[in-house]
mmCIF file of C-alpha atoms and ligand atoms in Angstrom:
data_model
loop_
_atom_site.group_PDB
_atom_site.id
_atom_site.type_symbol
_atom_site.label_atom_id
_atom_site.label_comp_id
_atom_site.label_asym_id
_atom_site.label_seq_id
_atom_site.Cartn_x
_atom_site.Cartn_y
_atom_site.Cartn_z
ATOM 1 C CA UNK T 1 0.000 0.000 0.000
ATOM 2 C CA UNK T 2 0.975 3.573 -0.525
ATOM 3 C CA UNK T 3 3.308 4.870 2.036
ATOM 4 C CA UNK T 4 2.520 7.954 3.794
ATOM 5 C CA UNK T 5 4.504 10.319 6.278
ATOM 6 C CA UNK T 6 3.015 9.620 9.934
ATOM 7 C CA UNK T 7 3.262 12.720 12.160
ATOM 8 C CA UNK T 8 3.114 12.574 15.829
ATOM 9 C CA UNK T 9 0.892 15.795 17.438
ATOM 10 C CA UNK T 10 0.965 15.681 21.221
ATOM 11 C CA UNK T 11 -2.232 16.975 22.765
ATOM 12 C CA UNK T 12 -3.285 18.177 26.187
ATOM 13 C CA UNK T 13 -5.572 15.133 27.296
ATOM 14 C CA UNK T 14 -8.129 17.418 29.424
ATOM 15 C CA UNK T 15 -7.578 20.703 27.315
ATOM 16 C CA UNK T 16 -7.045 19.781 23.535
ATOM 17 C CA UNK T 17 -5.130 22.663 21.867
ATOM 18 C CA UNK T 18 -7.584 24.140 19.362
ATOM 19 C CA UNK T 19 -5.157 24.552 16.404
ATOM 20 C CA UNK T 20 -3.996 20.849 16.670
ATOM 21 C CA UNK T 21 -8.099 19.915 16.354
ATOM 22 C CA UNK T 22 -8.221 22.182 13.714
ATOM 23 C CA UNK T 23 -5.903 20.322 11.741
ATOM 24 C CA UNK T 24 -6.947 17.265 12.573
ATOM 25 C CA UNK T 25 -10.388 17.765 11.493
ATOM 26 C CA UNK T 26 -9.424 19.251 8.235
ATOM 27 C CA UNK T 27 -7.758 16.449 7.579
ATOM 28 C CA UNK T 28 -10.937 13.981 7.987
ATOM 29 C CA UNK T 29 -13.121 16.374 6.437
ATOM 30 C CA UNK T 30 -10.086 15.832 3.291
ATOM 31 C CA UNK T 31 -11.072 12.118 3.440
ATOM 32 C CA UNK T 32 -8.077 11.570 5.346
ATOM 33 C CA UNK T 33 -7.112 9.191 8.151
ATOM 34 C CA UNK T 34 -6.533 10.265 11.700
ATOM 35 C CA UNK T 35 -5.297 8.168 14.970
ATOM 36 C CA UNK T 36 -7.218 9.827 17.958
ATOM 37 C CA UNK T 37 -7.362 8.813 21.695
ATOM 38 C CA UNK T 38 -10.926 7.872 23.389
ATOM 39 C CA UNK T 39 -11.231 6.521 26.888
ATOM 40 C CA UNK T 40 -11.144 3.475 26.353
ATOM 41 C CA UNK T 41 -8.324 2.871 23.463
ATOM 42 C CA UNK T 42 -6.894 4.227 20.238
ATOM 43 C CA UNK T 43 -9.131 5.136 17.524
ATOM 44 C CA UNK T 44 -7.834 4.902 13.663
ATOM 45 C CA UNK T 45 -10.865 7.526 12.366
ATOM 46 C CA UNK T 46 -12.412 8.278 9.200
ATOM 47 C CA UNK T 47 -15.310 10.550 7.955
ATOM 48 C CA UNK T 48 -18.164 8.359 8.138
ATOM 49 C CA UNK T 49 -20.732 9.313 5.751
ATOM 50 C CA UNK T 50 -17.390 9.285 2.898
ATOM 51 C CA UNK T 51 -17.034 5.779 1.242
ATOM 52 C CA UNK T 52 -13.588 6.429 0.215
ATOM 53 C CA UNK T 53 -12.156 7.910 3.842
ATOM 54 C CA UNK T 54 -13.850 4.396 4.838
ATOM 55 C CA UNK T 55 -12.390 2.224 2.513
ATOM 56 C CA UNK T 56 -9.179 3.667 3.716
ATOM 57 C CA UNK T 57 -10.204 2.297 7.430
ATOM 58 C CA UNK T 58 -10.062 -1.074 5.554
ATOM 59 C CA UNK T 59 -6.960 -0.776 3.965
ATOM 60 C CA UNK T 60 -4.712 0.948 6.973
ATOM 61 C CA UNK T 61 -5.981 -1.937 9.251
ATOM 62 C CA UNK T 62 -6.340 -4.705 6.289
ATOM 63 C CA UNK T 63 -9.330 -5.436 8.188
ATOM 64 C CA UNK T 64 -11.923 -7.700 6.336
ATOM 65 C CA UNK T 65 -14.925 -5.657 4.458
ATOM 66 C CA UNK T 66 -18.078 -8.105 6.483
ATOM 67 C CA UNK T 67 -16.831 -6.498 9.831
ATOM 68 C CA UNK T 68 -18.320 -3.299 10.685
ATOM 69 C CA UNK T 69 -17.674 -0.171 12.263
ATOM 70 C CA UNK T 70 -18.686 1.853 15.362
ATOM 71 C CA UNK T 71 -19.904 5.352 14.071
ATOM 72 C CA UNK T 72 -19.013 8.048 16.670
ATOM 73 C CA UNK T 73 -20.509 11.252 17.849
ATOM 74 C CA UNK T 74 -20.411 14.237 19.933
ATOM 75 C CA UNK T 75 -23.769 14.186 21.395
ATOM 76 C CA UNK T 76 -26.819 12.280 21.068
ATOM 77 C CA UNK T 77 -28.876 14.590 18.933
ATOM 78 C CA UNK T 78 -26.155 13.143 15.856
ATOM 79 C CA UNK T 79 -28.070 9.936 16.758
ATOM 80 C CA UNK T 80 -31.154 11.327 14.471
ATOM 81 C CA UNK T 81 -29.290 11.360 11.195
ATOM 82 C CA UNK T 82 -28.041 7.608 11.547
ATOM 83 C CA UNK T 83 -30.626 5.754 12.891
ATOM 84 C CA UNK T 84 -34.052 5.149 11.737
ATOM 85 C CA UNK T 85 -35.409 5.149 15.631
ATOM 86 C CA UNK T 86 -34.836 6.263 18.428
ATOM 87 C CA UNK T 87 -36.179 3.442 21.046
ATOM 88 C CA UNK T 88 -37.146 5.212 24.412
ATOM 89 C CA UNK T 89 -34.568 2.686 26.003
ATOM 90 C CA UNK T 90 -31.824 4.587 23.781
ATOM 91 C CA UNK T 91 -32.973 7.751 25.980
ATOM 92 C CA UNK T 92 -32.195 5.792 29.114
ATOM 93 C CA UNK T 93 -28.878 4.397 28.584
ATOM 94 C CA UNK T 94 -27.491 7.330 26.513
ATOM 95 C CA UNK T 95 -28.360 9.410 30.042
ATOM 96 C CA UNK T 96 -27.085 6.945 32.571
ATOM 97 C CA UNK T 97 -24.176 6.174 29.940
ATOM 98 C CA UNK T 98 -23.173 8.993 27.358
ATOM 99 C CA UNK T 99 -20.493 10.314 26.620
ATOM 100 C CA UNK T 100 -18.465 6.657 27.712
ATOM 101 C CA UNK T 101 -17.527 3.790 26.939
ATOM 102 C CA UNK T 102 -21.318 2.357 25.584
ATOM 103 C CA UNK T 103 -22.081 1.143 22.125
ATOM 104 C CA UNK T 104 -25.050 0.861 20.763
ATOM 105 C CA UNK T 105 -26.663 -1.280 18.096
ATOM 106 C CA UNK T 106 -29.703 0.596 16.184
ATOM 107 C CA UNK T 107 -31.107 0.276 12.962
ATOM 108 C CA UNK T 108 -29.600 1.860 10.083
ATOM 109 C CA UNK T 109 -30.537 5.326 8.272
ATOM 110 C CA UNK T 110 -29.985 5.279 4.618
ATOM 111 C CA UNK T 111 -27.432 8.041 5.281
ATOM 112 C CA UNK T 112 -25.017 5.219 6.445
ATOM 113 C CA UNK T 113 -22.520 3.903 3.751
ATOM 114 C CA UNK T 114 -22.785 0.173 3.585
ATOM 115 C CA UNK T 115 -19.109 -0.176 4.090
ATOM 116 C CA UNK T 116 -19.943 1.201 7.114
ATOM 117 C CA UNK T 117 -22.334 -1.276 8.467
ATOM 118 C CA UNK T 118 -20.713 -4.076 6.677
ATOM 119 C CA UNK T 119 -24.167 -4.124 4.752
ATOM 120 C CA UNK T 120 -26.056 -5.201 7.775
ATOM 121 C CA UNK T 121 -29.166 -3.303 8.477
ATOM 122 C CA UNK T 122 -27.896 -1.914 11.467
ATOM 123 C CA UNK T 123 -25.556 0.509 12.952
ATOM 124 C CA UNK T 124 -22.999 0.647 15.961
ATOM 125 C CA UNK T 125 -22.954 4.359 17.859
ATOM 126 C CA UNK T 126 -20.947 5.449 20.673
ATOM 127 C CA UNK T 127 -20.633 8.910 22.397
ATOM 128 C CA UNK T 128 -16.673 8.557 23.723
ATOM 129 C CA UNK T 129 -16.335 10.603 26.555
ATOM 130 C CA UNK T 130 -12.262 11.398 25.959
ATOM 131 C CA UNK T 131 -12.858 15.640 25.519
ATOM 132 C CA UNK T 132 -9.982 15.024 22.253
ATOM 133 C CA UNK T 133 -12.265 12.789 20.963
ATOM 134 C CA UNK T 134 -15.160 14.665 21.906
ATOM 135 C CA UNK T 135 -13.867 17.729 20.679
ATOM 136 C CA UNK T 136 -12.452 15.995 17.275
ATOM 137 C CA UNK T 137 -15.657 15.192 16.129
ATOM 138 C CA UNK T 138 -17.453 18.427 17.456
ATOM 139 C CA UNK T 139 -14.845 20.360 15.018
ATOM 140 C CA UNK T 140 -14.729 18.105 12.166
ATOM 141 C CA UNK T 141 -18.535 18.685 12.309
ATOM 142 C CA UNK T 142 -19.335 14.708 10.534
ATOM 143 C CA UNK T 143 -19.580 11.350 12.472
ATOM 144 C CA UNK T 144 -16.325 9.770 12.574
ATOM 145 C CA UNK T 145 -16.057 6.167 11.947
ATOM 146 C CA UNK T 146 -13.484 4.227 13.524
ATOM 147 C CA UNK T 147 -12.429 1.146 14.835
ATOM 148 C CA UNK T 148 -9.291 0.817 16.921
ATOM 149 C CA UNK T 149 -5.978 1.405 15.833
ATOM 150 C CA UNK T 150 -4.107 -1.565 15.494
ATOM 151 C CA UNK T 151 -3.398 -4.072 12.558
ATOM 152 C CA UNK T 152 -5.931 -6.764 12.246
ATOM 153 C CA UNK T 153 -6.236 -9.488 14.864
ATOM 154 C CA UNK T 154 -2.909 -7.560 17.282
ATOM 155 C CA UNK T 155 -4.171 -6.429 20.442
ATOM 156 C CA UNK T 156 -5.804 -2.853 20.689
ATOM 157 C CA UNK T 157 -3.618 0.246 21.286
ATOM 158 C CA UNK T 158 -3.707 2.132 24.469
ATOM 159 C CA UNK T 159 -0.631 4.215 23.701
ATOM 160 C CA UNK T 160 -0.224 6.583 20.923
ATOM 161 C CA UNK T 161 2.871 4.485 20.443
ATOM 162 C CA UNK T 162 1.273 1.028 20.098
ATOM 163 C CA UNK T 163 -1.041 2.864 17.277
ATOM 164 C CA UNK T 164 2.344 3.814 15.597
ATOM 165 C CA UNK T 165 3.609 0.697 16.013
ATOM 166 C CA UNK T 166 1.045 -0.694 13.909
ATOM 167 C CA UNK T 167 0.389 1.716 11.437
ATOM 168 C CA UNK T 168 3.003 4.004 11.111
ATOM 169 C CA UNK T 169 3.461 4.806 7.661
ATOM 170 C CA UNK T 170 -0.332 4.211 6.376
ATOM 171 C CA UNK T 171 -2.066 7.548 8.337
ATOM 172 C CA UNK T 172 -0.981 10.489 8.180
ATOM 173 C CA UNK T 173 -1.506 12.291 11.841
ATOM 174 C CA UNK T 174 -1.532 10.411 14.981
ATOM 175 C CA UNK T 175 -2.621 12.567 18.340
ATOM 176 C CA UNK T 176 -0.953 11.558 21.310
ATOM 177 C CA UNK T 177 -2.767 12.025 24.323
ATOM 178 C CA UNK T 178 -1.240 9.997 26.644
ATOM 179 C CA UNK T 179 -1.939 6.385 28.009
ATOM 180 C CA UNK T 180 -6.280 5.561 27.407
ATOM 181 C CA UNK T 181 -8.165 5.354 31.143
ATOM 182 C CA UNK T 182 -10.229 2.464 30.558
ATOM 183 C CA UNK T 183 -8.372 0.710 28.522
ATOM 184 C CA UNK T 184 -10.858 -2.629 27.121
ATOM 185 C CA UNK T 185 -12.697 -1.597 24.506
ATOM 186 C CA UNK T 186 -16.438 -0.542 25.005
ATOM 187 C CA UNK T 187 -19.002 -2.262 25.634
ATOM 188 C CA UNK T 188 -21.410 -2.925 22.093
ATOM 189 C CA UNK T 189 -25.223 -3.149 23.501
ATOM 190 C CA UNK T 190 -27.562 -4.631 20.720
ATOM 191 C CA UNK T 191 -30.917 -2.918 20.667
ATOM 192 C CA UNK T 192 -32.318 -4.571 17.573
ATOM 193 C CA UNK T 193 -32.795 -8.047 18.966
ATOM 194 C CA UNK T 194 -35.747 -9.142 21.252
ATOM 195 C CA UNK T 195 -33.940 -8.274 24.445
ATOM 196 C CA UNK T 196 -31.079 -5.789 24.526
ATOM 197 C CA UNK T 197 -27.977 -7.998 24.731
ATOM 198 C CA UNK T 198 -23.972 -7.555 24.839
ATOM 199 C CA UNK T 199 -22.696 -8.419 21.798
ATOM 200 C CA UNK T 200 -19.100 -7.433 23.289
ATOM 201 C CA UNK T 201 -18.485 -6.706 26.969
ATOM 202 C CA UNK T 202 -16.608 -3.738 27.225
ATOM 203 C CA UNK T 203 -16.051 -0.890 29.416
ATOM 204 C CA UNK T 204 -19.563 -0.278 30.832
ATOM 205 C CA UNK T 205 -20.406 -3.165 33.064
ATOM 206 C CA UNK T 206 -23.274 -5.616 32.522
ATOM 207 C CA UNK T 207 -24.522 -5.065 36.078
ATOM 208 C CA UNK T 208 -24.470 -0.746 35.762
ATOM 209 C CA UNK T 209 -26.673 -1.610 32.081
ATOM 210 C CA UNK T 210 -29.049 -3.870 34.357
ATOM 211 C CA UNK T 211 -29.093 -0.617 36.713
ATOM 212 C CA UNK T 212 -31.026 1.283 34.298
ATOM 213 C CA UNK T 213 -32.711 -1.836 31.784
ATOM 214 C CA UNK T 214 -33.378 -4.936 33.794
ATOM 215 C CA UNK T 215 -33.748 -7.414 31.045
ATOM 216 C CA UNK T 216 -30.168 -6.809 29.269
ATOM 217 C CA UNK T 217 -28.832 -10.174 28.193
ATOM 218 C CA UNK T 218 -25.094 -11.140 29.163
ATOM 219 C CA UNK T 219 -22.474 -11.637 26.074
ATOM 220 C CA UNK T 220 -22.121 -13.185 23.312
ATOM 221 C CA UNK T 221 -22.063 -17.233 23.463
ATOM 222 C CA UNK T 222 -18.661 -17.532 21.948
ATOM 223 C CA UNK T 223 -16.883 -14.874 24.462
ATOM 224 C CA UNK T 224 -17.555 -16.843 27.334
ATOM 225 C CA UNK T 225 -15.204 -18.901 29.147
ATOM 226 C CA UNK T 226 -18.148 -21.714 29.387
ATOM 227 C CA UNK T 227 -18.486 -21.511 25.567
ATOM 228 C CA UNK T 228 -15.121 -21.699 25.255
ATOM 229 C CA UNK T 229 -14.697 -24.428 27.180
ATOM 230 C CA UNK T 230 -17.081 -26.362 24.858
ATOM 231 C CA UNK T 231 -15.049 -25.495 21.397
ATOM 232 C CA UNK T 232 -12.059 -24.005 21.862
ATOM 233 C CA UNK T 233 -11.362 -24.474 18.485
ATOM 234 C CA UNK T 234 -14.732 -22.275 17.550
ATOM 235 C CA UNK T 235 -12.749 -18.508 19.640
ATOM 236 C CA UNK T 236 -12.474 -15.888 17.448
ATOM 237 C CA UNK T 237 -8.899 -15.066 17.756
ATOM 238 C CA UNK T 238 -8.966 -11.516 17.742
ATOM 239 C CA UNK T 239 -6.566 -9.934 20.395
ATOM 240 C CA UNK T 240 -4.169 -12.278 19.705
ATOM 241 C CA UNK T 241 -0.377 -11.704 20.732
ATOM 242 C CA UNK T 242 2.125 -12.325 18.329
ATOM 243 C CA UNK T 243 3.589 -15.173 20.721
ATOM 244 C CA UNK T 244 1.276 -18.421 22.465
ATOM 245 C CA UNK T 245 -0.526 -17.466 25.358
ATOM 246 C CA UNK T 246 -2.480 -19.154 27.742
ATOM 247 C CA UNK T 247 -4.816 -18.619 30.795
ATOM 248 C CA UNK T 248 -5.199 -20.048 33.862
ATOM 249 C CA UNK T 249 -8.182 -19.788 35.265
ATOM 250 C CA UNK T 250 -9.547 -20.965 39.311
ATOM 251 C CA UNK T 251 -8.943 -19.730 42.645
ATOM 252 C CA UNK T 252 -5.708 -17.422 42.759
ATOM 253 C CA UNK T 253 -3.644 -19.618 44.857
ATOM 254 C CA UNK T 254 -4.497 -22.170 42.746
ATOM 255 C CA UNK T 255 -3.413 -20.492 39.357
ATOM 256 C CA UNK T 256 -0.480 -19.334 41.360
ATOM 257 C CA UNK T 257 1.021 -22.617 41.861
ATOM 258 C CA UNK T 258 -0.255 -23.646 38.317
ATOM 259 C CA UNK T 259 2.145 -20.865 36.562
ATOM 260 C CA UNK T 260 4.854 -21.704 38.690
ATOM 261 C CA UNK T 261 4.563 -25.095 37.964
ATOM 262 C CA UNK T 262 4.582 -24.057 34.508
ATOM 263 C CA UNK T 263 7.197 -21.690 34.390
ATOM 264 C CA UNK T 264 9.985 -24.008 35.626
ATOM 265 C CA UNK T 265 8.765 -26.731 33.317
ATOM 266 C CA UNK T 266 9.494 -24.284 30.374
ATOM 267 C CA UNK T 267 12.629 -23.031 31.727
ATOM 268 C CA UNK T 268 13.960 -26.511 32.503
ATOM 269 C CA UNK T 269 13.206 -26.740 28.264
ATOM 270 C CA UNK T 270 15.060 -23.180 27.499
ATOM 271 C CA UNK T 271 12.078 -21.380 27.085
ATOM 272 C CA UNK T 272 11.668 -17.498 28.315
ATOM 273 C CA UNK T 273 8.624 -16.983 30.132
ATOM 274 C CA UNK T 274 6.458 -14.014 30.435
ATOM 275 C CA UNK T 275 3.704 -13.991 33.237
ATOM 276 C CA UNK T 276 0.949 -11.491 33.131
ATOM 277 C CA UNK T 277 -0.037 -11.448 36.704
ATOM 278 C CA UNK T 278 -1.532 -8.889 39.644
ATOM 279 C CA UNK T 279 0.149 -7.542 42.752
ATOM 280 C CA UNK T 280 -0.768 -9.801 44.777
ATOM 281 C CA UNK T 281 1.031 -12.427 42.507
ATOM 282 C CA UNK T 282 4.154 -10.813 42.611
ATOM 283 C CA UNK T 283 6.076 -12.440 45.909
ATOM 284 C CA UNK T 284 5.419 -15.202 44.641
ATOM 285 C CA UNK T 285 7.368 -14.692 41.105
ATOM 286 C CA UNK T 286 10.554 -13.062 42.541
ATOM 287 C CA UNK T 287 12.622 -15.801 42.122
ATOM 288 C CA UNK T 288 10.656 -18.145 39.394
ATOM 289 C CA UNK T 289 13.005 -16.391 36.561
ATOM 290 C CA UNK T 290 9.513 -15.166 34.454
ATOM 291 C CA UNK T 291 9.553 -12.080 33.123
ATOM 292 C CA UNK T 292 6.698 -10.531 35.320
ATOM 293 C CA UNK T 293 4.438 -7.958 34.109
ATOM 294 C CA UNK T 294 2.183 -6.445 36.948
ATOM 295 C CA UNK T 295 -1.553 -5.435 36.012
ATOM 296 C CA UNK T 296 -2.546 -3.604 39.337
ATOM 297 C CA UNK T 297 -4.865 -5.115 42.136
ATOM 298 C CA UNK T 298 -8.183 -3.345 41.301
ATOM 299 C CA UNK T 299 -10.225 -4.594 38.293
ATOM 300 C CA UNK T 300 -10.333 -1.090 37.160
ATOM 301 C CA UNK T 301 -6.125 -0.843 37.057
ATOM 302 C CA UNK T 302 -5.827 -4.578 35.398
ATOM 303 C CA UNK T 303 -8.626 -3.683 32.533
ATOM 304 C CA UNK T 304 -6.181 -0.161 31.691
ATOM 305 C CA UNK T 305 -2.580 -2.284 31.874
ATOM 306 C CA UNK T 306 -3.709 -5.443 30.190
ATOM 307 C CA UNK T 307 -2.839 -4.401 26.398
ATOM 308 C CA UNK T 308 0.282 -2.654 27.384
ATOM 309 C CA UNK T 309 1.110 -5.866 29.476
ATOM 310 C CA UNK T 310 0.761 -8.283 26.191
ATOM 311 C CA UNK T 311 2.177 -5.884 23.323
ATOM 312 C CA UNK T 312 5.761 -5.142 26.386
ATOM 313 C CA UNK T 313 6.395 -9.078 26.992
ATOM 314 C CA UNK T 314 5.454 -9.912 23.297
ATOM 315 C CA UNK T 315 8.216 -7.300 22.803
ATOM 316 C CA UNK T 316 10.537 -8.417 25.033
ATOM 317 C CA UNK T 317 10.713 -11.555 22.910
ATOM 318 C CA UNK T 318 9.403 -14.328 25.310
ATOM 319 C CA UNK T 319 8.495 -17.589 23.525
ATOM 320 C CA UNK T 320 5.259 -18.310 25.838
ATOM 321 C CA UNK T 321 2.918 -15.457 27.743
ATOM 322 C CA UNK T 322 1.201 -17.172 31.151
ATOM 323 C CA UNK T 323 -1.791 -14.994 31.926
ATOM 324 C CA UNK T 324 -4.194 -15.242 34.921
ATOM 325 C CA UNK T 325 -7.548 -15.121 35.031
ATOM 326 C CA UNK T 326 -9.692 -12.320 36.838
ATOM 327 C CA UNK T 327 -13.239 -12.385 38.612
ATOM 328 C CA UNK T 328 -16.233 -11.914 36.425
ATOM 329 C CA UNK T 329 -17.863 -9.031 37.779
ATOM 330 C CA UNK T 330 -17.990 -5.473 36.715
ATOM 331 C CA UNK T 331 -15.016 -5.155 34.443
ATOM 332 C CA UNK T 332 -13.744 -8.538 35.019
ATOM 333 C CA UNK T 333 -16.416 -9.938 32.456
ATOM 334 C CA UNK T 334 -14.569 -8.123 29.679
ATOM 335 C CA UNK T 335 -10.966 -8.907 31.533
ATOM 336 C CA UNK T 336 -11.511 -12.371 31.003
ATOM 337 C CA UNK T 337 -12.849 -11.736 27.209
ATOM 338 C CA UNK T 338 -9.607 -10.408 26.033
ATOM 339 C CA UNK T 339 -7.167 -12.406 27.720
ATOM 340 C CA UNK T 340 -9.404 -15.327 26.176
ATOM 341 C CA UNK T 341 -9.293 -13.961 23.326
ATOM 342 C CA UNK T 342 -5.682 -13.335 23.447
ATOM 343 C CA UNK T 343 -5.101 -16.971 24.641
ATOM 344 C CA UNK T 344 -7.166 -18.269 21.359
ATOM 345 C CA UNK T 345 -9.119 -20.704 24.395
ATOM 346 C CA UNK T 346 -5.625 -22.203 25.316
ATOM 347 C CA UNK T 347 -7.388 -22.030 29.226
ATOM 348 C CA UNK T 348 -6.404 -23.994 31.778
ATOM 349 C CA UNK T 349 -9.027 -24.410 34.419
ATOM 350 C CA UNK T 350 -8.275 -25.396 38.005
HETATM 351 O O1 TXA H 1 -13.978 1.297 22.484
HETATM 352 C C1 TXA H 1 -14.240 1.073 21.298
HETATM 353 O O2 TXA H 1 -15.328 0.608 20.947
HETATM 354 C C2 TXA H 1 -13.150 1.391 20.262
HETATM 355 C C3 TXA H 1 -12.947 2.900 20.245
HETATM 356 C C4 TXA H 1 -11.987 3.334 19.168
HETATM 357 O O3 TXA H 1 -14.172 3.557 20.142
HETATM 358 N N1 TXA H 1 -13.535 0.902 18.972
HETATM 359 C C5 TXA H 1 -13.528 -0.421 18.658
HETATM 360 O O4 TXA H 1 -13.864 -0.699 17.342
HETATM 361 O O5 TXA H 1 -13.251 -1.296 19.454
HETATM 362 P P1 TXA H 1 -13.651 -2.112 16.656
HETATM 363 O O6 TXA H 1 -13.924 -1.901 15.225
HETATM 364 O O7 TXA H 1 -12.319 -2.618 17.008
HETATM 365 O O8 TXA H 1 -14.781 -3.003 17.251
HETATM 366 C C6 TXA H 1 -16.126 -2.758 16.870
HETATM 367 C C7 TXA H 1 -17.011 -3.887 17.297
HETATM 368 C C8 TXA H 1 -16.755 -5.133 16.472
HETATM 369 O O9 TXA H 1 -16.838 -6.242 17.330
HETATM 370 C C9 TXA H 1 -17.909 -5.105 15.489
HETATM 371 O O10 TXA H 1 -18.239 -6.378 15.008
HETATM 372 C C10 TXA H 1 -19.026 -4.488 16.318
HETATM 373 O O11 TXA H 1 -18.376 -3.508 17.085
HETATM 374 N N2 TXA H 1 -20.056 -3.866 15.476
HETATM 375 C C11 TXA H 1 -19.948 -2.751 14.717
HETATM 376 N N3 TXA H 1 -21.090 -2.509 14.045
HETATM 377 C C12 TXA H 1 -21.958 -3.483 14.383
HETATM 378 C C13 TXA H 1 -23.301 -3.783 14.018
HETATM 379 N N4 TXA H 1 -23.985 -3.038 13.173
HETATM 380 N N5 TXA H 1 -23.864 -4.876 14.570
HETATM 381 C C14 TXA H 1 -23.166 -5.648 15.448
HETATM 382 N N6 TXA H 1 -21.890 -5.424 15.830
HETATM 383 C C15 TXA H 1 -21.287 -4.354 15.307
HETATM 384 MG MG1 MG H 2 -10.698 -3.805 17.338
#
């Protein structure tokens, strides 16, 4: 593909610089790509309502034409030109929800390119809450398509410097806001099926959505562990690490003595192990030779460090990543999505 020069911009994270927006936006109103931070990870954005700025989404990523894209706004009255309806229960989440990390599943106005949408009748809308974002599509005055910022099936970018890493060379402007808060991606909330369910959990929990609408349905059958457990073989691989990875899963002293165990076996064979583990993991590593990488000790800190944790051992060139497995509540549901995901159901269950 055609190579391009990728510049860098740094941008205040709470107070974007206005001229560097400017720019920015000028540039996707031009048709042209633009890397820009949201809460929850890197965003590689395009004009939406442009087929050719789209296409280019396609291209940058070489991410397959039948999977669509999450359309993104700056408040919910942009809703009205995408969508066909509004369902009162859109009214309800978007207020409990919007601007964050909450996508939503709605059926498709005419207005939206079929590239978009993959051809499917519907279409996936967020409000991001990160004020570049925010104030990147206010100024660029179009929905902005965009899925996030990494080559297909490598693990999302929560750095500027992971999106580079990817793509440098195929966008031209890349704004660097510093590291993304959430760090999953969101959470994609189908409203177009008889109950509203989680197609993808994400960065809004499924117990704050059954705050506000009762009947929400929890995820998608392939994304859970049970399902996985069932046909591994079925996974999507999609967050996959360049290098093997597998998860154990079960109580944590358990999965303690279960990487351990594993650990020496592989160094006995040569191997160089990297453990993706939390603090409270960490004594028991010191001596076990793994190249530790520490998530944090609430859910909230694991779900922001676990990207950075797989792309810095898969750099550090270890032949096998040992991940543990969190609790599934709150953000621990979409925790143990991506390191599944990640581990292509190589899960070890104790
Ligand atoms: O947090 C996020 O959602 C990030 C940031 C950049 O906003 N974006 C992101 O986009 O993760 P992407 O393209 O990596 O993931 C979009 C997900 C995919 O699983 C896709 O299949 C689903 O949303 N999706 C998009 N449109 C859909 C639709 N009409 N129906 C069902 N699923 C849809
Ligand atoms: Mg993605």
């Amino acid at each position: 593909m055609q190579h391009t020069r990728t510049t860098v911009l740094l941008i205040d994270a709470t107070r974007p610089e206005l001229a560097t927006i400017e720019h920015a936006a000028a540039l996707l109103r031009a048709g042209e790509l633009v890397i820009f931070p949201t809460e929850t990870v890197y965003g590689l954005g395009a004009d939406a309502l442009q087929p050719q700025a789209v296409q280019r989404i396609f291209t940058a990523k070489e991410r397959a034409l039948s999977d669509p894209l999450i359309v993104h706004v700056a408040n919910e009255g942009a809703l009205e030109a995408l969508v066909t309806n509004v369902p009162a229960q859109v009214r309800q989440l978007t207020r409990a929800f919007w601007p964050g990390p909450l996508t939503l599943v709605l059926p498709a106005s005419s207005r939206v390119p079929k590239l978009v949408t993959a051809g499917l009748d519907t279409v996936a809308v967020r409000m991001p809450r990160h004020p570049v974002a925010l104030a990147l599509i206010q100024a660029a005055g179009v929905p902005i398509a965009a899925p996030s910022a990494n080559r297909f099936m490598h693990v999302s970018p929560t750095t500027a410097q992971h999106a580079v890493a990817d793509l440098d060379g195929r966008v031209p402007l890349v704004l660097d806001a510093g590291p993304c808060a959430v760090g999953v991606e969101s959470t994609v909330l189908d409203l177009c099926s008889e109950a509203p369910t989680i197609l993808r959990p994400g960065g809004v929990s499924l117990e704050a959505l059954r705050s506000v609408l009762p009947d929400v349905q929890a995820a998608h059958k392939s994304s859970s562990l049970e399902e996985g457990q069932k046909s591994p073989g079925q996974l999507l691989v999609h967050y996959a690490p360049t290098v093997p990875a597998f998860l154990f899963d079960g109580p944590a002293e358990a999965m303690r003595k279960a990487m351990l165990a594993e650990t020496q076996r592989r160094r006995a064979r040569g191997e160089y192990v990297g453990v993706l583990i939390a603090d409270e993991d960490v004594p028991a590593f010191h001596s076990s030779g793994a190249h530790v990488y520490t998530l944090g000790s609430t859910l909230e800190q694991v779900a922001a460090r676990l990207f950075a944790g797989l792309r810095v051992l898969e750099e550090t060139g270890v032949h096998v990543i040992l991940c543990r497995g969190f609790e599934r509540r709150g953000l621990g549901l979409a925790i143990q999505d991506r390191l599944l995901k990640a581990s292509g159901g190589n899960v070890i269950h104790l």
